[in-house]
mmCIF file of C-alpha atoms and ligand atoms in Angstrom:
data_model
loop_
_atom_site.group_PDB
_atom_site.id
_atom_site.type_symbol
_atom_site.label_atom_id
_atom_site.label_comp_id
_atom_site.label_asym_id
_atom_site.label_seq_id
_atom_site.Cartn_x
_atom_site.Cartn_y
_atom_site.Cartn_z
ATOM 1 C CA MET A 1 139.064 48.617 185.404
ATOM 2 C CA GLU A 2 139.926 47.024 182.084
ATOM 3 C CA VAL A 3 143.564 45.891 182.160
ATOM 4 C CA LYS A 4 145.196 43.025 180.341
ATOM 5 C CA ASN A 5 148.064 41.491 182.321
ATOM 6 C CA LYS A 6 150.847 39.727 180.440
ATOM 7 C CA TYR A 7 152.783 37.337 182.712
ATOM 8 C CA VAL A 8 155.319 34.517 182.645
ATOM 9 C CA ALA A 9 154.347 30.990 183.711
ATOM 10 C CA ILE A 10 155.976 27.578 183.622
ATOM 11 C CA LYS A 11 154.261 25.070 181.334
ATOM 12 C CA ALA A 12 155.057 22.123 183.627
ATOM 13 C CA ASN A 13 157.374 21.415 186.579
ATOM 14 C CA ILE A 14 161.081 21.831 185.773
ATOM 15 C CA ASN A 15 163.353 19.214 187.309
ATOM 16 C CA GLY A 16 166.658 19.983 185.599
ATOM 17 C CA ALA A 17 168.250 23.035 184.006
ATOM 18 C CA PRO A 18 165.573 25.500 182.807
ATOM 19 C CA GLU A 19 165.091 26.088 179.064
ATOM 20 C CA GLU A 20 163.122 28.673 177.074
ATOM 21 C CA SER A 21 160.617 25.989 176.045
ATOM 22 C CA ASP A 22 159.697 25.463 179.725
ATOM 23 C CA PHE A 23 158.052 28.901 179.867
ATOM 24 C CA GLU A 24 155.084 30.631 178.268
ATOM 25 C CA ILE A 25 153.767 34.191 178.186
ATOM 26 C CA LYS A 26 150.106 34.286 179.188
ATOM 27 C CA VAL A 27 147.502 37.066 179.248
ATOM 28 C CA GLU A 28 144.721 37.521 181.798
ATOM 29 C CA ASN A 29 142.042 40.162 182.141
ATOM 30 C CA LEU A 30 142.357 41.821 185.554
ATOM 31 C CA SER A 31 138.892 43.388 185.396
ATOM 32 C CA ARG A 32 137.396 39.977 186.167
ATOM 33 C CA ILE A 33 139.520 39.560 189.278
ATOM 34 C CA VAL A 34 139.725 42.829 191.248
ATOM 35 C CA GLU A 35 136.848 43.299 193.676
ATOM 36 C CA PRO A 36 136.291 46.977 194.640
ATOM 37 C CA GLU A 37 135.251 46.037 198.188
ATOM 38 C CA SER A 38 138.411 43.949 198.753
ATOM 39 C CA LYS A 39 141.541 45.146 200.563
ATOM 40 C CA GLU A 40 143.581 44.536 197.420
ATOM 41 C CA VAL A 41 146.084 46.871 195.804
ATOM 42 C CA VAL A 42 146.767 46.714 192.073
ATOM 43 C CA ILE A 43 150.376 47.463 191.183
ATOM 44 C CA LYS A 44 151.870 48.315 187.815
ATOM 45 C CA ASN A 45 155.132 46.394 187.998
ATOM 46 C CA LEU A 46 158.240 48.396 187.079
ATOM 47 C CA LEU A 47 161.254 46.258 188.056
ATOM 48 C CA VAL A 48 161.223 42.610 189.106
ATOM 49 C CA SER A 49 163.907 40.489 190.705
ATOM 50 C CA ILE A 50 165.321 37.405 188.977
ATOM 51 C CA ASP A 51 166.605 34.891 191.549
ATOM 52 C CA PRO A 52 168.073 31.371 191.457
ATOM 53 C CA TYR A 53 165.821 30.041 194.278
ATOM 54 C CA GLN A 54 162.796 30.148 191.960
ATOM 55 C CA ILE A 55 164.084 26.959 190.287
ATOM 56 C CA ASN A 56 163.482 25.044 193.519
ATOM 57 C CA ARG A 57 159.868 26.287 193.502
ATOM 58 C CA MET A 58 159.440 25.019 189.936
ATOM 59 C CA LYS A 59 160.395 21.417 190.754
ATOM 60 C CA SER A 60 157.834 18.615 191.203
ATOM 61 C CA GLN A 61 159.207 18.195 194.693
ATOM 62 C CA SER A 62 161.819 19.970 196.856
ATOM 63 C CA SER A 63 162.243 20.148 200.623
ATOM 64 C CA SER A 64 162.619 23.936 200.208
ATOM 65 C CA GLN A 65 158.959 24.229 199.190
ATOM 66 C CA THR A 66 157.719 23.586 202.726
ATOM 67 C CA SER A 67 160.363 25.710 204.464
ATOM 68 C CA ILE A 68 158.961 29.242 204.261
ATOM 69 C CA SER A 69 155.943 30.884 202.618
ATOM 70 C CA TYR A 70 157.825 32.640 199.799
ATOM 71 C CA ALA A 71 159.491 29.394 198.696
ATOM 72 C CA THR A 72 156.261 27.409 198.135
ATOM 73 C CA ALA A 73 155.753 25.382 194.951
ATOM 74 C CA ILE A 74 154.853 27.260 191.764
ATOM 75 C CA THR A 75 151.829 25.892 189.930
ATOM 76 C CA PRO A 76 152.239 25.520 186.152
ATOM 77 C CA GLY A 77 150.196 28.159 184.317
ATOM 78 C CA GLU A 78 149.879 30.435 187.353
ATOM 79 C CA VAL A 79 151.589 33.786 188.044
ATOM 80 C CA ILE A 80 155.005 33.582 189.758
ATOM 81 C CA ASP A 81 155.600 35.883 192.699
ATOM 82 C CA THR A 82 158.901 37.698 193.157
ATOM 83 C CA TYR A 83 160.331 40.708 194.925
ATOM 84 C CA GLY A 84 160.033 43.927 192.932
ATOM 85 C CA VAL A 85 159.200 47.610 192.684
ATOM 86 C CA GLY A 86 156.053 49.100 191.195
ATOM 87 C CA ARG A 87 153.543 51.934 191.235
ATOM 88 C CA VAL A 88 150.072 51.745 192.767
ATOM 89 C CA LEU A 89 147.388 51.793 190.077
ATOM 90 C CA VAL A 90 144.310 51.068 192.213
ATOM 91 C CA SER A 91 144.132 50.816 195.991
ATOM 92 C CA HIS A 92 141.385 49.464 198.178
ATOM 93 C CA ARG A 93 143.502 50.099 201.277
ATOM 94 C CA PRO A 94 143.809 53.395 203.181
ATOM 95 C CA ASP A 95 147.608 53.080 203.601
ATOM 96 C CA PHE A 96 148.324 53.114 199.847
ATOM 97 C CA LYS A 97 147.127 55.578 197.250
ATOM 98 C CA LYS A 98 147.254 55.717 193.476
ATOM 99 C CA GLY A 99 150.715 56.770 192.279
ATOM 100 C CA ASP A 100 152.658 55.563 195.347
ATOM 101 C CA LEU A 101 155.963 53.854 194.582
ATOM 102 C CA VAL A 102 156.151 50.560 196.454
ATOM 103 C CA ALA A 103 158.405 47.537 196.960
ATOM 104 C CA GLY A 104 157.149 44.090 197.848
ATOM 105 C CA LEU A 105 156.031 40.725 196.634
ATOM 106 C CA LEU A 106 155.060 41.369 193.010
ATOM 107 C CA THR A 107 154.972 38.978 190.062
ATOM 108 C CA TRP A 108 156.840 38.073 186.891
ATOM 109 C CA GLY A 109 154.290 40.060 184.887
ATOM 110 C CA GLU A 110 153.036 43.535 184.043
ATOM 111 C CA TYR A 111 150.667 43.904 187.009
ATOM 112 C CA THR A 112 150.240 42.430 190.474
ATOM 113 C CA ILE A 113 147.166 42.204 192.646
ATOM 114 C CA VAL A 114 148.601 42.388 196.158
ATOM 115 C CA LYS A 115 146.333 40.786 198.717
ATOM 116 C CA GLU A 116 146.030 41.991 202.305
ATOM 117 C CA GLY A 117 148.870 40.575 204.446
ATOM 118 C CA SER A 118 151.283 40.211 201.534
ATOM 119 C CA LEU A 119 154.636 42.036 201.693
ATOM 120 C CA LEU A 120 154.233 45.628 200.451
ATOM 121 C CA SER A 121 155.809 48.873 201.635
ATOM 122 C CA LYS A 122 156.036 52.425 200.368
ATOM 123 C CA LEU A 123 159.425 53.556 199.135
ATOM 124 C CA ASP A 124 161.109 56.392 200.970
ATOM 125 C CA PRO A 125 160.902 59.362 198.551
ATOM 126 C CA ASN A 126 163.905 60.957 200.303
ATOM 127 C CA LEU A 127 166.295 58.213 199.187
ATOM 128 C CA ALA A 128 167.772 59.588 195.990
ATOM 129 C CA PHE A 129 168.798 56.215 194.537
ATOM 130 C CA PRO A 130 167.752 54.569 191.287
ATOM 131 C CA LEU A 131 164.548 52.549 191.770
ATOM 132 C CA SER A 132 166.448 49.376 190.885
ATOM 133 C CA TYR A 133 168.475 49.681 194.115
ATOM 134 C CA HIS A 134 165.297 48.799 196.016
ATOM 135 C CA VAL A 135 165.154 45.473 194.151
ATOM 136 C CA GLY A 136 168.809 44.562 194.753
ATOM 137 C CA VAL A 137 171.218 46.230 197.141
ATOM 138 C CA LEU A 138 168.456 47.657 199.379
ATOM 139 C CA GLY A 139 166.193 44.615 198.935
ATOM 140 C CA PHE A 140 166.577 40.949 199.788
ATOM 141 C CA SER A 141 169.895 40.489 197.946
ATOM 142 C CA GLY A 142 171.446 43.185 200.113
ATOM 143 C CA LEU A 143 169.844 41.835 203.262
ATOM 144 C CA ALA A 144 171.086 38.302 202.453
ATOM 145 C CA ALA A 145 174.634 39.603 201.919
ATOM 146 C CA TYR A 146 174.616 41.744 205.054
ATOM 147 C CA SER A 147 172.905 39.336 207.445
ATOM 148 C CA GLY A 148 174.698 36.264 206.130
ATOM 149 C CA PHE A 149 178.062 37.913 206.459
ATOM 150 C CA PHE A 150 177.736 39.852 209.707
ATOM 151 C CA GLU A 151 175.166 37.790 211.630
ATOM 152 C CA VAL A 152 176.027 34.255 210.491
ATOM 153 C CA CYS A 153 179.777 34.476 209.812
ATOM 154 C CA LYS A 154 180.543 36.765 212.789
ATOM 155 C CA PRO A 155 183.656 38.104 211.022
ATOM 156 C CA LYS A 156 186.526 39.988 212.655
ATOM 157 C CA PRO A 157 188.800 42.590 211.027
ATOM 158 C CA GLY A 158 191.863 40.970 209.476
ATOM 159 C CA GLU A 159 190.171 37.601 208.893
ATOM 160 C CA LYS A 160 190.487 35.829 205.565
ATOM 161 C CA VAL A 161 187.210 35.597 203.683
ATOM 162 C CA PHE A 162 186.310 33.524 200.640
ATOM 163 C CA VAL A 163 183.153 34.226 198.580
ATOM 164 C CA SER A 164 181.886 31.986 195.745
ATOM 165 C CA ALA A 165 179.668 33.218 192.861
ATOM 166 C CA ALA A 166 181.408 36.406 193.916
ATOM 167 C CA SER A 167 180.429 38.550 190.935
ATOM 168 C CA GLY A 168 176.726 37.800 191.450
ATOM 169 C CA SER A 169 174.021 39.786 193.131
ATOM 170 C CA ILE A 170 174.914 38.739 196.664
ATOM 171 C CA GLY A 171 178.590 37.857 196.220
ATOM 172 C CA HIS A 172 179.786 41.276 195.040
ATOM 173 C CA LEU A 173 178.162 42.898 198.073
ATOM 174 C CA VAL A 174 179.521 40.361 200.579
ATOM 175 C CA GLY A 175 183.085 40.976 199.378
ATOM 176 C CA GLN A 176 182.688 44.724 199.777
ATOM 177 C CA TYR A 177 181.162 44.454 203.270
ATOM 178 C CA ALA A 178 184.129 42.253 204.164
ATOM 179 C CA LYS A 179 186.628 44.781 202.770
ATOM 180 C CA LEU A 180 184.892 47.597 204.672
ATOM 181 C CA LEU A 181 185.373 45.583 207.868
ATOM 182 C CA GLY A 182 189.080 45.175 207.122
ATOM 183 C CA CYS A 183 189.160 41.547 205.974
ATOM 184 C CA TYR A 184 191.283 39.945 203.250
ATOM 185 C CA VAL A 185 188.833 38.888 200.505
ATOM 186 C CA VAL A 186 189.093 36.434 197.619
ATOM 187 C CA GLY A 187 186.252 35.585 195.234
ATOM 188 C CA SER A 188 185.623 32.846 192.684
ATOM 189 C CA ALA A 189 183.677 33.435 189.487
ATOM 190 C CA GLY A 190 183.171 31.827 186.098
ATOM 191 C CA SER A 191 185.082 34.034 183.631
ATOM 192 C CA GLN A 192 188.137 36.253 183.297
ATOM 193 C CA GLU A 193 185.825 39.255 182.788
ATOM 194 C CA LYS A 194 184.253 38.537 186.181
ATOM 195 C CA VAL A 195 187.677 38.067 187.809
ATOM 196 C CA ASN A 196 188.733 41.483 186.473
ATOM 197 C CA PHE A 197 185.466 43.006 187.701
ATOM 198 C CA LEU A 198 186.059 41.664 191.217
ATOM 199 C CA LYS A 199 189.619 42.928 191.442
ATOM 200 C CA GLU A 200 189.320 46.196 189.531
ATOM 201 C CA THR A 201 185.751 47.425 190.068
ATOM 202 C CA VAL A 202 184.695 46.213 193.502
ATOM 203 C CA GLY A 203 188.085 45.921 195.191
ATOM 204 C CA PHE A 204 188.506 42.237 196.085
ATOM 205 C CA ASP A 205 192.111 41.449 197.063
ATOM 206 C CA ASP A 206 192.180 38.499 194.682
ATOM 207 C CA ALA A 207 189.896 36.387 192.517
ATOM 208 C CA PHE A 208 190.080 33.293 190.339
ATOM 209 C CA ASN A 209 188.129 31.678 187.516
ATOM 210 C CA TYR A 210 186.953 28.366 188.971
ATOM 211 C CA LYS A 211 186.213 27.017 185.483
ATOM 212 C CA GLN A 212 189.916 27.139 184.651
ATOM 213 C CA GLU A 213 191.094 25.347 187.783
ATOM 214 C CA THR A 214 191.685 21.592 187.609
ATOM 215 C CA ASP A 215 191.898 21.262 191.400
ATOM 216 C CA LEU A 216 189.794 23.629 193.527
ATOM 217 C CA LYS A 217 191.532 22.609 196.769
ATOM 218 C CA SER A 218 194.910 23.650 195.311
ATOM 219 C CA ALA A 219 193.427 26.878 193.932
ATOM 220 C CA LEU A 220 192.205 27.841 197.403
ATOM 221 C CA LYS A 221 195.518 26.781 198.977
ATOM 222 C CA ARG A 222 197.262 29.126 196.509
ATOM 223 C CA CYS A 223 194.910 32.039 197.353
ATOM 224 C CA PHE A 224 194.875 31.368 201.101
ATOM 225 C CA PRO A 225 198.308 30.003 202.132
ATOM 226 C CA GLN A 226 197.322 30.676 205.755
ATOM 227 C CA GLY A 227 193.830 29.237 205.439
ATOM 228 C CA ILE A 228 190.268 30.555 205.258
ATOM 229 C CA ASP A 229 188.501 31.923 208.340
ATOM 230 C CA VAL A 230 185.125 32.663 206.741
ATOM 231 C CA TYR A 231 183.507 31.083 203.685
ATOM 232 C CA PHE A 232 180.345 32.689 202.261
ATOM 233 C CA ASP A 233 178.947 29.875 200.114
ATOM 234 C CA ASN A 234 176.652 30.602 197.191
ATOM 235 C CA VAL A 235 177.350 27.448 195.182
ATOM 236 C CA GLY A 236 177.785 24.286 197.311
ATOM 237 C CA GLY A 237 179.134 21.161 195.562
ATOM 238 C CA LYS A 238 182.869 20.785 194.936
ATOM 239 C CA MET A 239 183.583 24.376 195.983
ATOM 240 C CA LEU A 240 182.188 23.751 199.456
ATOM 241 C CA GLU A 241 184.316 20.604 199.761
ATOM 242 C CA ALA A 242 187.449 22.527 198.704
ATOM 243 C CA ALA A 243 186.717 25.422 201.056
ATOM 244 C CA VAL A 244 186.204 23.125 204.070
ATOM 245 C CA ALA A 245 189.537 21.444 203.292
ATOM 246 C CA ASN A 246 191.186 24.893 203.485
ATOM 247 C CA MET A 247 189.343 26.262 206.535
ATOM 248 C CA ASN A 248 191.203 27.272 209.655
ATOM 249 C CA SER A 249 190.240 26.039 213.117
ATOM 250 C CA PHE A 250 187.043 27.692 214.348
ATOM 251 C CA GLY A 251 186.240 28.775 210.787
ATOM 252 C CA ARG A 252 182.681 29.698 209.900
ATOM 253 C CA VAL A 253 180.773 28.786 206.740
ATOM 254 C CA ALA A 254 177.511 30.547 205.855
ATOM 255 C CA ILE A 255 175.480 28.529 203.368
ATOM 256 C CA CYS A 256 173.568 31.211 201.502
ATOM 257 C CA GLY A 257 172.737 28.992 198.529
ATOM 258 C CA VAL A 258 173.962 25.955 196.602
ATOM 259 C CA ILE A 259 173.302 26.921 192.985
ATOM 260 C CA SER A 260 175.558 24.170 191.577
ATOM 261 C CA GLU A 261 173.174 21.641 193.158
ATOM 262 C CA TYR A 262 169.848 23.211 192.061
ATOM 263 C CA THR A 263 169.694 21.874 188.518
ATOM 264 C CA ASN A 264 171.559 18.606 188.959
ATOM 265 C CA ALA A 265 170.210 16.091 191.472
ATOM 266 C CA SER A 266 173.452 14.101 191.364
ATOM 267 C CA THR A 267 175.640 17.040 192.506
ATOM 268 C CA ARG A 268 175.870 17.081 196.290
ATOM 269 C CA ALA A 269 178.665 18.417 198.487
ATOM 270 C CA ALA A 270 180.422 15.794 200.604
ATOM 271 C CA PRO A 271 182.900 17.776 202.717
ATOM 272 C CA ASP A 272 185.354 15.812 204.848
ATOM 273 C CA MET A 273 183.455 15.578 208.140
ATOM 274 C CA LYS A 274 186.666 14.941 210.064
ATOM 275 C CA ASP A 275 187.781 18.436 209.025
ATOM 276 C CA ILE A 276 184.589 19.833 210.489
ATOM 277 C CA VAL A 277 185.083 18.011 213.783
ATOM 278 C CA TYR A 278 188.799 18.509 214.349
ATOM 279 C CA LYS A 279 188.905 22.093 213.041
ATOM 280 C CA ARG A 280 185.643 22.855 214.936
ATOM 281 C CA ILE A 281 184.145 24.453 211.833
ATOM 282 C CA ARG A 282 180.644 25.903 212.130
ATOM 283 C CA ILE A 283 178.468 25.511 209.021
ATOM 284 C CA GLN A 284 175.145 27.318 209.065
ATOM 285 C CA GLY A 285 172.431 27.727 206.463
ATOM 286 C CA PHE A 286 170.305 30.846 206.649
ATOM 287 C CA LEU A 287 167.509 32.727 204.915
ATOM 288 C CA ALA A 288 167.552 36.499 204.632
ATOM 289 C CA ALA A 289 163.918 36.621 205.753
ATOM 290 C CA ASP A 290 165.048 35.371 209.197
ATOM 291 C CA PHE A 291 166.923 38.620 209.674
ATOM 292 C CA MET A 292 164.147 41.216 209.497
ATOM 293 C CA PRO A 293 165.145 42.310 213.044
ATOM 294 C CA VAL A 294 168.442 43.650 211.612
ATOM 295 C CA TYR A 295 166.754 45.215 208.552
ATOM 296 C CA ALA A 296 166.883 48.764 209.940
ATOM 297 C CA ASP A 297 170.553 48.382 210.824
ATOM 298 C CA PHE A 298 171.279 46.886 207.376
ATOM 299 C CA LEU A 299 169.425 49.702 205.626
ATOM 300 C CA SER A 300 171.026 52.588 207.498
ATOM 301 C CA LYS A 301 174.580 51.237 207.122
ATOM 302 C CA THR A 302 174.117 50.280 203.473
ATOM 303 C CA VAL A 303 172.547 53.623 202.552
ATOM 304 C CA GLU A 304 175.432 55.409 204.260
ATOM 305 C CA TYR A 305 178.040 53.301 202.416
ATOM 306 C CA LEU A 306 176.292 53.933 199.091
ATOM 307 C CA GLN A 307 176.000 57.676 199.709
ATOM 308 C CA ASP A 308 179.673 57.883 200.709
ATOM 309 C CA GLY A 309 180.723 55.914 197.612
ATOM 310 C CA LYS A 310 182.220 53.159 199.787
ATOM 311 C CA LEU A 311 179.900 50.475 198.395
ATOM 312 C CA LYS A 312 179.270 49.924 194.690
ATOM 313 C CA THR A 313 176.380 47.947 193.360
ATOM 314 C CA ILE A 314 176.299 46.540 189.869
ATOM 315 C CA GLU A 315 173.084 45.630 188.098
ATOM 316 C CA ASP A 316 172.329 43.642 184.984
ATOM 317 C CA ILE A 317 168.962 44.820 183.682
ATOM 318 C CA SER A 318 166.970 43.216 180.842
ATOM 319 C CA GLN A 319 163.923 44.813 179.242
ATOM 320 C CA GLY A 320 160.334 43.569 179.111
ATOM 321 C CA VAL A 321 158.272 40.680 180.452
ATOM 322 C CA GLU A 322 159.257 38.565 177.443
ATOM 323 C CA SER A 323 162.918 38.679 178.596
ATOM 324 C CA ILE A 324 162.174 37.106 182.009
ATOM 325 C CA PRO A 325 162.676 33.445 180.962
ATOM 326 C CA SER A 326 166.071 34.095 179.336
ATOM 327 C CA ALA A 327 167.141 36.338 182.236
ATOM 328 C CA PHE A 328 166.311 33.520 184.649
ATOM 329 C CA ILE A 329 167.953 30.788 182.554
ATOM 330 C CA GLY A 330 171.056 32.988 182.298
ATOM 331 C CA LEU A 331 171.622 32.791 186.067
ATOM 332 C CA PHE A 332 172.477 29.101 185.687
ATOM 333 C CA ASN A 333 174.808 29.790 182.765
ATOM 334 C CA GLY A 334 176.671 32.613 184.486
ATOM 335 C CA ASP A 335 175.362 35.282 182.083
ATOM 336 C CA ASN A 336 174.909 37.985 184.736
ATOM 337 C CA ILE A 337 177.346 40.268 186.514
ATOM 338 C CA GLY A 338 175.728 41.791 189.591
ATOM 339 C CA LYS A 339 172.040 41.855 190.408
ATOM 340 C CA LYS A 340 169.783 40.429 187.674
ATOM 341 C CA ILE A 341 166.647 42.530 187.239
ATOM 342 C CA VAL A 342 164.014 42.809 184.519
ATOM 343 C CA LYS A 343 162.554 46.223 183.774
ATOM 344 C CA VAL A 344 158.921 45.564 182.976
ATOM 345 C CA ALA A 345 157.796 49.156 182.415
ATOM 346 C CA ASP A 346 159.097 52.717 182.528
ATOM 347 C CA GLU A 347 158.398 54.843 185.588
HETATM 348 P P1 NAP B 1 173.765 35.442 191.260
HETATM 349 O O1 NAP B 1 175.048 35.091 191.940
HETATM 350 O O2 NAP B 1 173.560 36.845 190.856
HETATM 351 O O3 NAP B 1 173.604 34.557 189.945
HETATM 352 C C1 NAP B 1 173.949 33.268 189.855
HETATM 353 C C2 NAP B 1 175.474 33.087 189.563
HETATM 354 O O4 NAP B 1 175.835 31.821 190.075
HETATM 355 C C3 NAP B 1 175.780 33.037 188.085
HETATM 356 O O5 NAP B 1 176.021 34.280 187.508
HETATM 357 C C4 NAP B 1 176.994 32.123 188.035
HETATM 358 O O6 NAP B 1 178.195 32.896 188.082
HETATM 359 C C5 NAP B 1 176.903 31.315 189.327
HETATM 360 N N1 NAP B 1 176.644 29.896 189.009
HETATM 361 C C6 NAP B 1 175.637 29.387 188.256
HETATM 362 N N2 NAP B 1 175.736 28.056 188.185
HETATM 363 C C7 NAP B 1 176.851 27.719 188.876
HETATM 364 C C8 NAP B 1 177.500 26.485 189.157
HETATM 365 N N3 NAP B 1 177.032 25.320 188.697
HETATM 366 N N4 NAP B 1 178.623 26.508 189.907
HETATM 367 C C9 NAP B 1 179.123 27.673 190.383
HETATM 368 N N5 NAP B 1 178.549 28.869 190.153
HETATM 369 C C10 NAP B 1 177.428 28.892 189.406
HETATM 370 O O7 NAP B 1 172.611 34.965 192.195
HETATM 371 P P2 NAP B 1 172.304 35.518 193.667
HETATM 372 O O8 NAP B 1 170.934 36.043 193.666
HETATM 373 O O9 NAP B 1 173.418 36.369 194.148
HETATM 374 O O10 NAP B 1 172.296 34.164 194.496
HETATM 375 C C11 NAP B 1 173.516 33.554 194.903
HETATM 376 C C12 NAP B 1 173.173 32.373 195.789
HETATM 377 O O11 NAP B 1 172.513 32.822 196.965
HETATM 378 C C13 NAP B 1 172.226 31.372 195.134
HETATM 379 O O12 NAP B 1 172.601 30.076 195.530
HETATM 380 C C14 NAP B 1 170.880 31.749 195.713
HETATM 381 O O13 NAP B 1 169.968 30.682 195.692
HETATM 382 C C15 NAP B 1 171.269 32.175 197.102
HETATM 383 N N6 NAP B 1 170.367 33.119 197.778
HETATM 384 C C16 NAP B 1 170.115 32.888 199.092
HETATM 385 C C17 NAP B 1 169.344 33.757 199.816
HETATM 386 C C18 NAP B 1 169.093 33.470 201.270
HETATM 387 O O14 NAP B 1 168.284 34.161 201.884
HETATM 388 N N7 NAP B 1 169.784 32.483 201.831
HETATM 389 C C19 NAP B 1 168.789 34.887 199.190
HETATM 390 C C20 NAP B 1 169.059 35.106 197.843
HETATM 391 C C21 NAP B 1 169.864 34.205 197.134
HETATM 392 P P3 NAP B 1 179.598 32.273 187.611
HETATM 393 O O15 NAP B 1 179.901 32.861 186.278
HETATM 394 O O16 NAP B 1 180.513 32.710 188.687
HETATM 395 O O17 NAP B 1 179.445 30.773 187.531
#
């Protein structure tokens, strides 16, 4: 097989905010790599996920890199793995055949050689959704939203829920799951366009532009005069401090991510610990991958909500491998609304 694979790599470790000059497009010849007698599957990548956590893999050092296999350090010059959807080009395994549509651990490139044991599953041909749904709402973003909200926050109908980075991939789903349960939901986001999107398109009760607030504690007091019961945290930093100050007794905080702390080593949340003690607040970090046991439940409920039109998912899709660096950098500048995906090739 003679295939040239174009892929994105980092030139060196990135320890601050990512820039275009940190990345390069490389080309490798797959014919030198694929062994016919191996159990490998060669995938033509179609859609690949663009996620903030990759920045922690690009650093010289981060505690996250030893936490779980998919968060290991990225080596400069090497391919970068990511969740995505593709089509089988060559299979040396009996459970996959040429032409199958699959989802799994692919790469920021045109092709992926999936080794035995790596995450790969066939897509259900009966699900009449766009392929991109399998990267976002039915993939790990959806699972993170669903498991973080229902399993970690343990919400009850009528509770008051706050979501940060609410117009993002995970945030816009969390708010809708919360509304479907019967909660009161407020989101924060970084522009008026995003605030309008939250209130008008995905049905949040209220939303505010955190970049226009001089005092986040007062902003949350204004939105939640009776306090917050559940905080789904995507950003950390000052927003986490402000949310804790406004939490009710026995409130729950799910730490999904702390994007405001990823690119700036001097930004660290310092919530008032007395609040946590006296209000008996539970703060729990989680990883979506911990919740594979609820995957079937997540999938069946989410598919039903999508089919019934009760859940909307919004995607922000860029075109071509060359757009991957700017798509990724854009996450840290707030460029995206909804799930950020790059379409690498047509079906
Ligand atoms: P996303 O929200 O689609 O994209 C990132 C958004 O974060 C941006 O659009 C931007 O929106 C906001 N942002 C960027 N820098 C910020 C800052 N300094 N302060 C406040 N907001 C900032 O990304 P996502 O995939 O849904 O991920 C959201 C969070 O969940 C991230 O922290 C990510 O690492 C985490 N995550 C966790 C898991 C898990 O298993 N625990 C899985 C996936 C993702 P604004 O315009 O609103 O600023």
